[in-house]
Short mmCIF file of C-alpha atoms in Angstrom, two decimals:
data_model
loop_
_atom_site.label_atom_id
_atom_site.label_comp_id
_atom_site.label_asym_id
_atom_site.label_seq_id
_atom_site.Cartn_x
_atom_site.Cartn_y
_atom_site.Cartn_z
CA UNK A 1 9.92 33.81 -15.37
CA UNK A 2 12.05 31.43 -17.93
CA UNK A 3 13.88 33.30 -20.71
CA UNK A 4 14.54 31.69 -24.03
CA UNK A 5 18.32 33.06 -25.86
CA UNK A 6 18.86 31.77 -29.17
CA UNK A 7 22.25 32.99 -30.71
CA UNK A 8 25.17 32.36 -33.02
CA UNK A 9 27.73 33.29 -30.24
CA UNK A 10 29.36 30.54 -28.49
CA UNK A 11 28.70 30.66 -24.98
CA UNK A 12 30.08 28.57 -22.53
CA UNK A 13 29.45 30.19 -18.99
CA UNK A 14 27.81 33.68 -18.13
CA UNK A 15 30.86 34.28 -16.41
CA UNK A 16 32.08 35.49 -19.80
CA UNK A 17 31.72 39.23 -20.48
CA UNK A 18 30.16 40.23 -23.40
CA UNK A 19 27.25 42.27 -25.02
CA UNK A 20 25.17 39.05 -24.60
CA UNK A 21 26.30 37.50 -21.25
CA UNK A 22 26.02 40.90 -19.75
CA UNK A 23 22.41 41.32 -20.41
CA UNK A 24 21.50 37.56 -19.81
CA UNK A 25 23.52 37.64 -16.07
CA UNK A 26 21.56 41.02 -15.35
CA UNK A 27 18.02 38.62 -16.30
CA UNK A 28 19.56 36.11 -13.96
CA UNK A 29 20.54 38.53 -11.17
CA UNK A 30 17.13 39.84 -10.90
CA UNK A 31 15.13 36.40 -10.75
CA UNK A 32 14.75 35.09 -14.49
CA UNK A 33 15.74 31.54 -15.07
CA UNK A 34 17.95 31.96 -18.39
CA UNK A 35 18.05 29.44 -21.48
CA UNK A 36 20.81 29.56 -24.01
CA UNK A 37 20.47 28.22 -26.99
CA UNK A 38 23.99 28.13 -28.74
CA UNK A 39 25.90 26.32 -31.51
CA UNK A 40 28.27 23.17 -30.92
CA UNK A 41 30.42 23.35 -33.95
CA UNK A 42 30.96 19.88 -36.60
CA UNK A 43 35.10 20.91 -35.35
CA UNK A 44 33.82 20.63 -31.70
CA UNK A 45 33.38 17.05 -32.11
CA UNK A 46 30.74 17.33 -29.37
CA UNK A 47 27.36 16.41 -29.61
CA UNK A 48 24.65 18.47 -28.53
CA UNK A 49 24.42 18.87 -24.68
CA UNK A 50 23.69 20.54 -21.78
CA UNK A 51 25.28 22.84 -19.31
CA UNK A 52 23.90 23.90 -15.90
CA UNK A 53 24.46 27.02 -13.51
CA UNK A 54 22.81 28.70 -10.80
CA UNK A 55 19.91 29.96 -12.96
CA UNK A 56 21.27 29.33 -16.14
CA UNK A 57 21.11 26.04 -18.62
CA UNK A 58 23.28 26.79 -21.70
CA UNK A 59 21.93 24.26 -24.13
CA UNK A 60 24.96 23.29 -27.34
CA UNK A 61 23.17 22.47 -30.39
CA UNK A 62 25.82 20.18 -32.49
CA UNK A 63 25.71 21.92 -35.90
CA UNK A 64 27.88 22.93 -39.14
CA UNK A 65 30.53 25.04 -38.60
CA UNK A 66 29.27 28.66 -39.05
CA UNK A 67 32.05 30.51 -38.23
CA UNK A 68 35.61 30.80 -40.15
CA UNK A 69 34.59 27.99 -42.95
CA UNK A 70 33.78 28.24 -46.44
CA UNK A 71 30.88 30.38 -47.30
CA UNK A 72 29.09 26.69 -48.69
CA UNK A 73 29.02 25.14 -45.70
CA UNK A 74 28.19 28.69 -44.00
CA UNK A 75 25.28 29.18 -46.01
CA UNK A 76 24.02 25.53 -45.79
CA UNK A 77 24.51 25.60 -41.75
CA UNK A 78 22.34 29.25 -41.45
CA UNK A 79 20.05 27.49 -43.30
CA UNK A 80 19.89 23.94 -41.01
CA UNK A 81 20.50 25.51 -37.31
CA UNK A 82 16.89 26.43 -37.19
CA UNK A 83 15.71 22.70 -37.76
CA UNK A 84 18.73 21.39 -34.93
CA UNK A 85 17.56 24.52 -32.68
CA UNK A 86 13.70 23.21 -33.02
CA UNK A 87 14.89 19.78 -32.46
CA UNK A 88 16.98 20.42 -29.20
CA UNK A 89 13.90 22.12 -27.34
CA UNK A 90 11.53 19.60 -27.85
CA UNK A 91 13.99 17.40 -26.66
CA UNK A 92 15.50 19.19 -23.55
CA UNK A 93 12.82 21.97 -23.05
CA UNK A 94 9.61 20.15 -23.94
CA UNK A 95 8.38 20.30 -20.06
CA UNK A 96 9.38 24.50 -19.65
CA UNK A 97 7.54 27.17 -20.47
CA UNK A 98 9.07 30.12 -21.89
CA UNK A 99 7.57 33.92 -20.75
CA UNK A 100 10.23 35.76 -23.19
CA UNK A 101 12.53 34.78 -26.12
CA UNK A 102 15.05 36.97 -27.49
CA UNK A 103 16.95 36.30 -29.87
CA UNK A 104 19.94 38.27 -32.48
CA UNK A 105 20.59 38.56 -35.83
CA UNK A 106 22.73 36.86 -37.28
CA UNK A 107 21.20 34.85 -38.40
CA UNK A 108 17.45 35.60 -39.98
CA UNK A 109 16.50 32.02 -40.07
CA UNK A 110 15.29 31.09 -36.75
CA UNK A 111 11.44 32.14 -37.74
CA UNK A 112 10.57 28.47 -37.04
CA UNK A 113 11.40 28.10 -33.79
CA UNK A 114 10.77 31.80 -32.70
CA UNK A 115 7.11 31.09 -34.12
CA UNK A 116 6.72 27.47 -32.53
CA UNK A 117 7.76 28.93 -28.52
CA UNK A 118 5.17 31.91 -29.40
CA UNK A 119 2.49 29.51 -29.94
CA UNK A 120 3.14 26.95 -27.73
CA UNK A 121 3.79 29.02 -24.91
CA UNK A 122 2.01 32.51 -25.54
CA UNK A 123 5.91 34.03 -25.05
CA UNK A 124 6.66 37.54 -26.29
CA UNK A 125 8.95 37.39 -28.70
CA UNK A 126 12.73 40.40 -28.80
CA UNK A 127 14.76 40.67 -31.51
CA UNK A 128 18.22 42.34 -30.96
CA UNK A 129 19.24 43.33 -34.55
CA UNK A 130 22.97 43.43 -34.61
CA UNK A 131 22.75 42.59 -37.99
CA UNK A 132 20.80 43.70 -41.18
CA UNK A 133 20.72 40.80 -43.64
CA UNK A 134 20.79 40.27 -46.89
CA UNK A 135 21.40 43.59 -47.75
CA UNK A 136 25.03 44.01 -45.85
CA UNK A 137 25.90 40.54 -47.71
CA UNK A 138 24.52 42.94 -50.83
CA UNK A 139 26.73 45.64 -50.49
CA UNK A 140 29.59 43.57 -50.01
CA UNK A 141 29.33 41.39 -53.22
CA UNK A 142 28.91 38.35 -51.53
CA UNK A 143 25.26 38.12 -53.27
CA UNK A 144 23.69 39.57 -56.32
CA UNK A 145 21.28 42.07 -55.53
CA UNK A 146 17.96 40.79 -57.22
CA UNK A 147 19.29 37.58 -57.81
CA UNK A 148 17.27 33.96 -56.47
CA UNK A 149 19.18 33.71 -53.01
CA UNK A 150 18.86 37.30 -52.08
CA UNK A 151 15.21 37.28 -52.49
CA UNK A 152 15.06 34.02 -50.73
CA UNK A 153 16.24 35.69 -47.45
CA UNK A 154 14.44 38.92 -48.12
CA UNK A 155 11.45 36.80 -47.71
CA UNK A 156 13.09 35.49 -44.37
CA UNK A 157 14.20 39.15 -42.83
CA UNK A 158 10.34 39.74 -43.78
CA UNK A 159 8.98 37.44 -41.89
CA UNK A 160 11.35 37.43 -38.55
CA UNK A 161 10.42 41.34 -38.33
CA UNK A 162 6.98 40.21 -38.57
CA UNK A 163 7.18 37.83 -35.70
CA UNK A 164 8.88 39.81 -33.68
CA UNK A 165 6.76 41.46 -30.97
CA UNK A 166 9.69 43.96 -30.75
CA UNK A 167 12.98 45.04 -33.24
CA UNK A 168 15.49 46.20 -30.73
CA UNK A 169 18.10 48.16 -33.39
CA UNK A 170 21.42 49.27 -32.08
CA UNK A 171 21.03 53.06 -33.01
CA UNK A 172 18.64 55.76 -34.38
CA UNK A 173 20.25 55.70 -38.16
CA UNK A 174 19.25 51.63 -37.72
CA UNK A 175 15.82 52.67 -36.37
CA UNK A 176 15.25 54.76 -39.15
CA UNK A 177 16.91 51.85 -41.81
CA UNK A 178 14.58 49.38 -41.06
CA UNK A 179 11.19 51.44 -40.77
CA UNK A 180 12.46 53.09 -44.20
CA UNK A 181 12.87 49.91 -46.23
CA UNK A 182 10.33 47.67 -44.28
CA UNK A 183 7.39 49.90 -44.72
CA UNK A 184 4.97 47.25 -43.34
CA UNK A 185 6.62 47.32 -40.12
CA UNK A 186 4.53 49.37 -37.61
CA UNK A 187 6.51 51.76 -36.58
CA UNK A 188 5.79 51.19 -32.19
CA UNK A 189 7.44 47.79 -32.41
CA UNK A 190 11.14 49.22 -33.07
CA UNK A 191 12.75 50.55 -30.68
CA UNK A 192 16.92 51.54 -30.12
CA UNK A 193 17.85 49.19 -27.99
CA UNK A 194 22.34 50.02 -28.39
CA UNK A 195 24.78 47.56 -27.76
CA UNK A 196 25.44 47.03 -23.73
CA UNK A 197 27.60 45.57 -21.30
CA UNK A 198 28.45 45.92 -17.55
CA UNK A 199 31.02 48.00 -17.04
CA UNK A 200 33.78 47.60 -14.80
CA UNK A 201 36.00 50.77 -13.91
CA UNK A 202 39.47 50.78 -15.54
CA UNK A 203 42.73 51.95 -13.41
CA UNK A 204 45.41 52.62 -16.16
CA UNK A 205 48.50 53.21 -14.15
CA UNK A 206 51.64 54.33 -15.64
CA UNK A 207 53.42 51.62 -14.47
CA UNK A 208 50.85 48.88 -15.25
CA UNK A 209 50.71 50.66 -18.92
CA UNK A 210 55.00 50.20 -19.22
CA UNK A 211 54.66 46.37 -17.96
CA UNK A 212 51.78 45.93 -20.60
CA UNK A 213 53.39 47.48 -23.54
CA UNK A 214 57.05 45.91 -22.55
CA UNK A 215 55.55 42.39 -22.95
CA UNK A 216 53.56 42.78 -26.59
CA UNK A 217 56.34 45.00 -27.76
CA UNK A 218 54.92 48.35 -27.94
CA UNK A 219 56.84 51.68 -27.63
CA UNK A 220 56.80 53.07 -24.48
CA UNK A 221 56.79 56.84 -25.40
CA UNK A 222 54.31 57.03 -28.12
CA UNK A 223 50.74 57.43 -28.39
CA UNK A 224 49.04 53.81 -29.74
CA UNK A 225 46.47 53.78 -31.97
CA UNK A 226 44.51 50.33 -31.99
CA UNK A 227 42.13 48.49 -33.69
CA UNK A 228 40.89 45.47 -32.34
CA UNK A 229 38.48 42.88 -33.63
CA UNK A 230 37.03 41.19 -36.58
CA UNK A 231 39.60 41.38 -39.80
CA UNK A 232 36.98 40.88 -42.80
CA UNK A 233 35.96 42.69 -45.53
CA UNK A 234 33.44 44.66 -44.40
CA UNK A 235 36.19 46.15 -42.23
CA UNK A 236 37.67 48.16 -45.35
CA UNK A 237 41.14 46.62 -44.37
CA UNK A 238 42.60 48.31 -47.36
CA UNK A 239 41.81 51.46 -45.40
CA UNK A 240 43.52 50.56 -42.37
CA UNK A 241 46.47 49.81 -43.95
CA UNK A 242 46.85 53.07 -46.02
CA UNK A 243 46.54 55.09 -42.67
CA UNK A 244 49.09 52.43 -41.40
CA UNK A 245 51.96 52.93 -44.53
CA UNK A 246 50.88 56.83 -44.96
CA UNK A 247 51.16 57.95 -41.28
CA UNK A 248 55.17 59.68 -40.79
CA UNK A 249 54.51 61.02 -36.88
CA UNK A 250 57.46 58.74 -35.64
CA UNK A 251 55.15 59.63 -31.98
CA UNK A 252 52.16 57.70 -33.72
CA UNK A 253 52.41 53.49 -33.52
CA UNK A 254 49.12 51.40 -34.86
CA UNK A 255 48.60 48.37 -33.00
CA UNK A 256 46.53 45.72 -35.04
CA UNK A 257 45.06 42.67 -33.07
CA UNK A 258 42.42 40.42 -33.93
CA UNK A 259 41.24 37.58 -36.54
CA UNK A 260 39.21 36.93 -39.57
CA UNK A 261 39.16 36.17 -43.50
CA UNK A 262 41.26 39.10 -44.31
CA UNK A 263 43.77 38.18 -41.34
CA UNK A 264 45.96 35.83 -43.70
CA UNK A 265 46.48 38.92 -46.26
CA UNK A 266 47.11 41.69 -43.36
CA UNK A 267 49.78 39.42 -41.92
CA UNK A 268 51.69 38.70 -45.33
CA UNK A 269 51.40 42.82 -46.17
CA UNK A 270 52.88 43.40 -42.50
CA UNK A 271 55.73 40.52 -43.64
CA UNK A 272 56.18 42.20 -46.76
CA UNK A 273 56.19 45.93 -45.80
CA UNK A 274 57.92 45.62 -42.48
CA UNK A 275 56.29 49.09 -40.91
CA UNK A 276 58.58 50.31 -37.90
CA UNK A 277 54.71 52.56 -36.58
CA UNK A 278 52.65 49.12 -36.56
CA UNK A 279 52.63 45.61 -35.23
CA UNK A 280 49.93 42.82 -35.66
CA UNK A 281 49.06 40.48 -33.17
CA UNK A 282 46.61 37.55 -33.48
CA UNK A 283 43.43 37.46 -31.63
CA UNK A 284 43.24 37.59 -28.04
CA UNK A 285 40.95 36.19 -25.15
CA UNK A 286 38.57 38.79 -23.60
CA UNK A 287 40.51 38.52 -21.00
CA UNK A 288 44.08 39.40 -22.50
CA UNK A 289 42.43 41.67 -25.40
CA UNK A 290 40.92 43.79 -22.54
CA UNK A 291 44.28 44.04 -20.11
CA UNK A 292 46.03 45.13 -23.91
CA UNK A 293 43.73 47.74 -24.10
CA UNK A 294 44.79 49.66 -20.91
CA UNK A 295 47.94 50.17 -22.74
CA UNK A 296 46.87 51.66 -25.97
CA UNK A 297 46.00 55.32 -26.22
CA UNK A 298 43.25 55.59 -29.07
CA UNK A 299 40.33 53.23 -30.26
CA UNK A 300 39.86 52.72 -34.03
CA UNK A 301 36.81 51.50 -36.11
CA UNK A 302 37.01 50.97 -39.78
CA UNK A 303 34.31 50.19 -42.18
CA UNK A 304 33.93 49.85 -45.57
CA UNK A 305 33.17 52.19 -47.73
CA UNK A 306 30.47 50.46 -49.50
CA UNK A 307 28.25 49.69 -47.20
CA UNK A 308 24.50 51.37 -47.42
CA UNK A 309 23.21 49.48 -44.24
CA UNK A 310 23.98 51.98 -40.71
CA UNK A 311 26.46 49.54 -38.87
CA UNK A 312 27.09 49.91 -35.52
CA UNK A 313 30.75 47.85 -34.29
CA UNK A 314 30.85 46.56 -30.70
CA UNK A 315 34.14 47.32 -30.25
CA UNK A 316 32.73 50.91 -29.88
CA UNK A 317 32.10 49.75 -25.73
CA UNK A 318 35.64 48.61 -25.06
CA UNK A 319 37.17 51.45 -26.15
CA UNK A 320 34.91 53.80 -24.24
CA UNK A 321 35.37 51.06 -20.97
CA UNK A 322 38.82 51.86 -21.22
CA UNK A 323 38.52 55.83 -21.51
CA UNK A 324 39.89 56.09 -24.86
CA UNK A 325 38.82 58.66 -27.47
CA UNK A 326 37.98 56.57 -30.88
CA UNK A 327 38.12 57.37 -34.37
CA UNK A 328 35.39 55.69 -36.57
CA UNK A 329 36.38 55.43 -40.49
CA UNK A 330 33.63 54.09 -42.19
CA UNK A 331 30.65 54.40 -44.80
CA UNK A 332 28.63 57.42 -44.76
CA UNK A 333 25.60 55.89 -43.57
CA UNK A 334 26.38 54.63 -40.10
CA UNK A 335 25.98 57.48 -37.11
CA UNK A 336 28.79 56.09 -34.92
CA UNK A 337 30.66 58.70 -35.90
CA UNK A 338 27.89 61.14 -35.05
CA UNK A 339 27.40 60.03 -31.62
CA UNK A 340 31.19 59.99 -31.27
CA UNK A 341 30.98 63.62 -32.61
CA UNK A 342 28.14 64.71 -30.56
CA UNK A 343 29.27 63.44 -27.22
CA UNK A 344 32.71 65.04 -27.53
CA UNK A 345 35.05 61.73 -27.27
CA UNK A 346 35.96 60.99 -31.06
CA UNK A 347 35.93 61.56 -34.46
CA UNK A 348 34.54 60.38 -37.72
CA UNK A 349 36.38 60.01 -41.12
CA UNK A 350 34.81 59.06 -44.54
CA UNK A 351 36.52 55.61 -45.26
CA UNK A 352 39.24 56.16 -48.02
CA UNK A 353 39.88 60.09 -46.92
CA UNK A 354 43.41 59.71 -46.28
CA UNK A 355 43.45 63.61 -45.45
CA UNK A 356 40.72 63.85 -42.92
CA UNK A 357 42.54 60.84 -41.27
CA UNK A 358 45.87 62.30 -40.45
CA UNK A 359 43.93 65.41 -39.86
CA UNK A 360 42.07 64.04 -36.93
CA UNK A 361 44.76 62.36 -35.74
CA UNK A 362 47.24 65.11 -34.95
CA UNK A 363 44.55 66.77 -33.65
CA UNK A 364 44.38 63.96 -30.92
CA UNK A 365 48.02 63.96 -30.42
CA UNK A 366 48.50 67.51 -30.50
CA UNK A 367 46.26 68.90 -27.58
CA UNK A 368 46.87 66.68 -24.49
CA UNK A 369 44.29 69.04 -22.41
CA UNK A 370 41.38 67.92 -25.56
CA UNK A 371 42.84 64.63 -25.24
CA UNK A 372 42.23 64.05 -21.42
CA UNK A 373 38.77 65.93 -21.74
CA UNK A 374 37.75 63.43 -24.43
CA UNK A 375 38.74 60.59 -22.25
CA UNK A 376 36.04 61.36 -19.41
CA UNK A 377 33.50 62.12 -22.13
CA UNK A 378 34.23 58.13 -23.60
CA UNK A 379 33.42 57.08 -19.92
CA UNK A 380 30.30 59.58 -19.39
CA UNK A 381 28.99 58.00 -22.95
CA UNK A 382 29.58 54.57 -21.95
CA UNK A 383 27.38 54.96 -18.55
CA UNK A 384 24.86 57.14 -20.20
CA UNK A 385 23.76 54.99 -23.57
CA UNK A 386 25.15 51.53 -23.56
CA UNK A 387 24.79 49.85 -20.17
CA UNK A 388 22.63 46.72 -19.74
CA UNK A 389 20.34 48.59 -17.00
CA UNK A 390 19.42 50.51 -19.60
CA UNK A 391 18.78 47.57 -22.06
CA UNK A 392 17.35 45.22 -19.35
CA UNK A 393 14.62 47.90 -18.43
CA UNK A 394 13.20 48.08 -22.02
CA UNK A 395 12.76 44.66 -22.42
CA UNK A 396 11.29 44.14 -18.96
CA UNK A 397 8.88 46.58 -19.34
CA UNK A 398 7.91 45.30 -22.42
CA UNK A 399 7.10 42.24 -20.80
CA UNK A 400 5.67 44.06 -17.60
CA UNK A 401 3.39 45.56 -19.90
CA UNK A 402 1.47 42.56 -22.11
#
C-alpha cells in the first residue's frame, strides 16, 4: 500500500526522530511504501526535487519561506503551498496510486490536494491536528476575531474537517474542542490520536550527567529545571522569565534552550539581568538537544495565558523519554496538566501564578523519594499513551476497515 504525507516539517531522511518520522518509519517497517511531501524553502535555493530510500521518496516542494520570516510572506506562502503541493504530484506522482493520505495541521490549506488524491485515487483521507487554526492565531492577536481573514480560514478549517475521513486530535480536551465548536462534524470521525514517537531507553549515569553539564556550563550539584523548544508568544515567555528572576533556591538553576520570534528579546533580558540560577542556549540538533536532556533534572512547558484552544506541546515526549517529572504552566483550557496530574509524574500551574509555581517546585526538590517515584511514572506514561504502535494501529485499522 502507498502512503501519501503532506507536512510543513522539513524532512530530509526518516532516519530523523521525530513525532512524524517515527510514525512514517513504523508505515515503512511494516510494508507501506511512504511519500513525503515537504517544503524546500525560497532560502534553500533548491528547487523542488526528489529524494529516495528503501521505501521512502521524500518529495521537496520549492516554496516561500514559512518558517522564521515575516508574517506577509508567511501568510502568502500558507496560502500558495497547496497550488506547488498539487503541482509536484502530478508531476512526480502522476503514475502512483495512493491507498492513504495523512496529513497535519499546520497548515489548513491543503483541501485541494487532499480532495484531488481522494478522487483520483479513492484514498482515505487522516488528519493529525496538531494545530487548531484560526482561532489560536485569534487568541493571540495576530488576527481580529470576526474580521475578513479570520473568516476566510474559518471557511478553510471547515472544509479540511469535512474532507477528512478521520480528525486524529492530540488529547480528549482537543476531542471535545473541535466536536464543541464544529457542530457539523459527526462525532465517529474524531478520534485522540496523542502525539507519538519511538522510544529509545535512556541510561543517565552520574558520570555521563557531570561530563554533560561540565561542557554547557551547568552546576553540577543542583537540580535543573529546563525548558526546551519553540520561544514564541504563545509560549507566555513573560512567564518563564518571572519564575526565572523570582526563584531564590540557590539549589534550583533554569536552563533555557531553543529558538523562535521571542528568542532575540529572551537573550537581551538574560544580557541585561545577568541571573546567576539560569543560562540560555540557542537551539540544538535532535541529536545534541536530546544528549542535554540526560543532564537536566525537570521538564518545563509554558503556555500562554490567553489561549482558549486545548494545546498539547510535543516537548511533553522528551521529557517523559528522559524520565523527568514536568511542570506544565499554561492556559486553563489545555489537559496536559491533567494527564500530568493524573498519571502521577508532574504538575500543572495556571500561567502567571507565581505562587503555585514555587510551590510545586519545592515540592519536587524537597522529597527525593516523590521525586524518583515520579520519574518511573514519566516512563510508564510515555509507553502507555504516546507510542507510535499505538498511533500506527488506529490508522491501520481505519484503513483495514473501508
Amino acid at each position: 500500500m502507498n502512503i501519501l504525507f503532506l507536512t510543513l516539517v522539513k524532512i530530509n531522511t526518516l532516519d530523523e526522530r521525530g513525532i512524524y518520522t517515527d510514525l512514517l518509519r513504523k508505515f515503512r517497517d511494516e510494508g507501506y511504501e511512504v511519500f513525503v511531501l515537504c517544503p524546500s524553502e525560497r532560502r534553500d535555493k533548491k528547487q523542488t526535487h526528489l529524494l529516495k530510500e528503501v521505501g521512502v521518496h521524500i518529495l521537496n516542494v520549492r516554496t516561500l519561506n514559512m518558517q522564521k520570516t515575516n508574517i506577509i510572506e508567511k501568510g502568502v506562502g500558507t496560502l500558495a503551498i497547496e497550488y506547488q503541493y498539487l503541482n509536484a504530484i502530478k508531476k512526480f506522482c502522476s503514475n502512483i496510486k495512493f491507498d492513504l493520505i495523512m496529513y497535519s495541521t499546520p497548515p489548513i490549506t491543503f483541501s485541494k490536494v487532499i480532495n484531488y488524491i481522494k478522487r483520483r485515487d479513492n484514498a482515505y483521507s487522516y488528519l493529525l491536528l496538531k494545530d487548531i487554526f484560526p482561532q489560536n492565531a485569534v487568541d493571540m492577536k495576530m488576527l481580529k476575531g470576526g474580521g475578513v481573514l479570520h473568516k476566510f480560514f474559518l471557511n478553510k478549517e471547515r472544509r479540511l474537517y469535512e474532507i477528512s475521513d478521520t480528525v486524529g486530535c492530540m488529547s480528549e480536551a482537543n476531542k471535545e474542542y473541535i466536536l464543541t465548536h464544529n457542530p457539523t462534524i459527526v462525532a465517529g470521525k474524531v478520534e485522540v490520536n496523542p502525539n507519538s514517537i519511538t522510544p529509545i531507553e535512556q541510561v543517565r549515569t552520574l558520570e555521563e550527567k557531570l561530563v554533560i553539564r561540565k561542557k554547557y556550563g551547568l552546576p553540577l550539584n543542583t537540580k535543573v529545571f529546563v525548558y526546551g523548544g519553540n520561544l514564541g508568544k504563545p509560549q507566555g515567555i513573560d512567564f518563564l522569565l518571572e519564575t526565572i528572576s523570582s526563584t531564590k533556591n540557590p539549589n534550583i538553576f533554569f536552563l533555557v534552550v531553543g529558538s523562535g520570534t521571542e528568542y532575540d528579546r529572551v537573550y537581551k533580558w538574560f544580557q541585561s539581568k545577568q541571573p546567576k540560577n539560569a543560562i540560555l542556549l540557542a537551539g540544538l540538533p535532535k541529536q545534541d538537544y536530546d544528549l542535554l536532556l540526560k543532564a537536566c533534572d525537570v521538564g518545563m512547558i509554558f503556555l500562554h495565558k490567553d489561549f482558549t484552544i486545548p494545546n498539547f506541546p510535543s516537548r511533553l515526549l522528551s521529557y517523559l523519554e528522559m524520565k523527568m517529572p514536568v511542570i506544565a504552566a499554561t492556559d486553563s483550557n489545555t489537559d496536559i496538566g491533567d494527564v500530568l496530574e493524573r498519571n502521577q509524574c508532574g504538575y500543572k500551574v495556571l500561567s502567571g501564578d507565581i505562587v503555585n509555581m514555587h510551590k510545586v517546585i519545592d515540592e519536587i526538590c524537597s522529597n527525593e523519594e516523590m521525586y524518583e517515584i515520579m520519574c518511573k511514572n514519566a516512563m510508564d506514561l510515555l509507553h502507555k499513551e504516546y507510542t507510535v504502535d499505538h498511533s500506527y494501529s488506529l490508522i491501520k485499522n481505519k484503513i483495514k476497515n473501508v
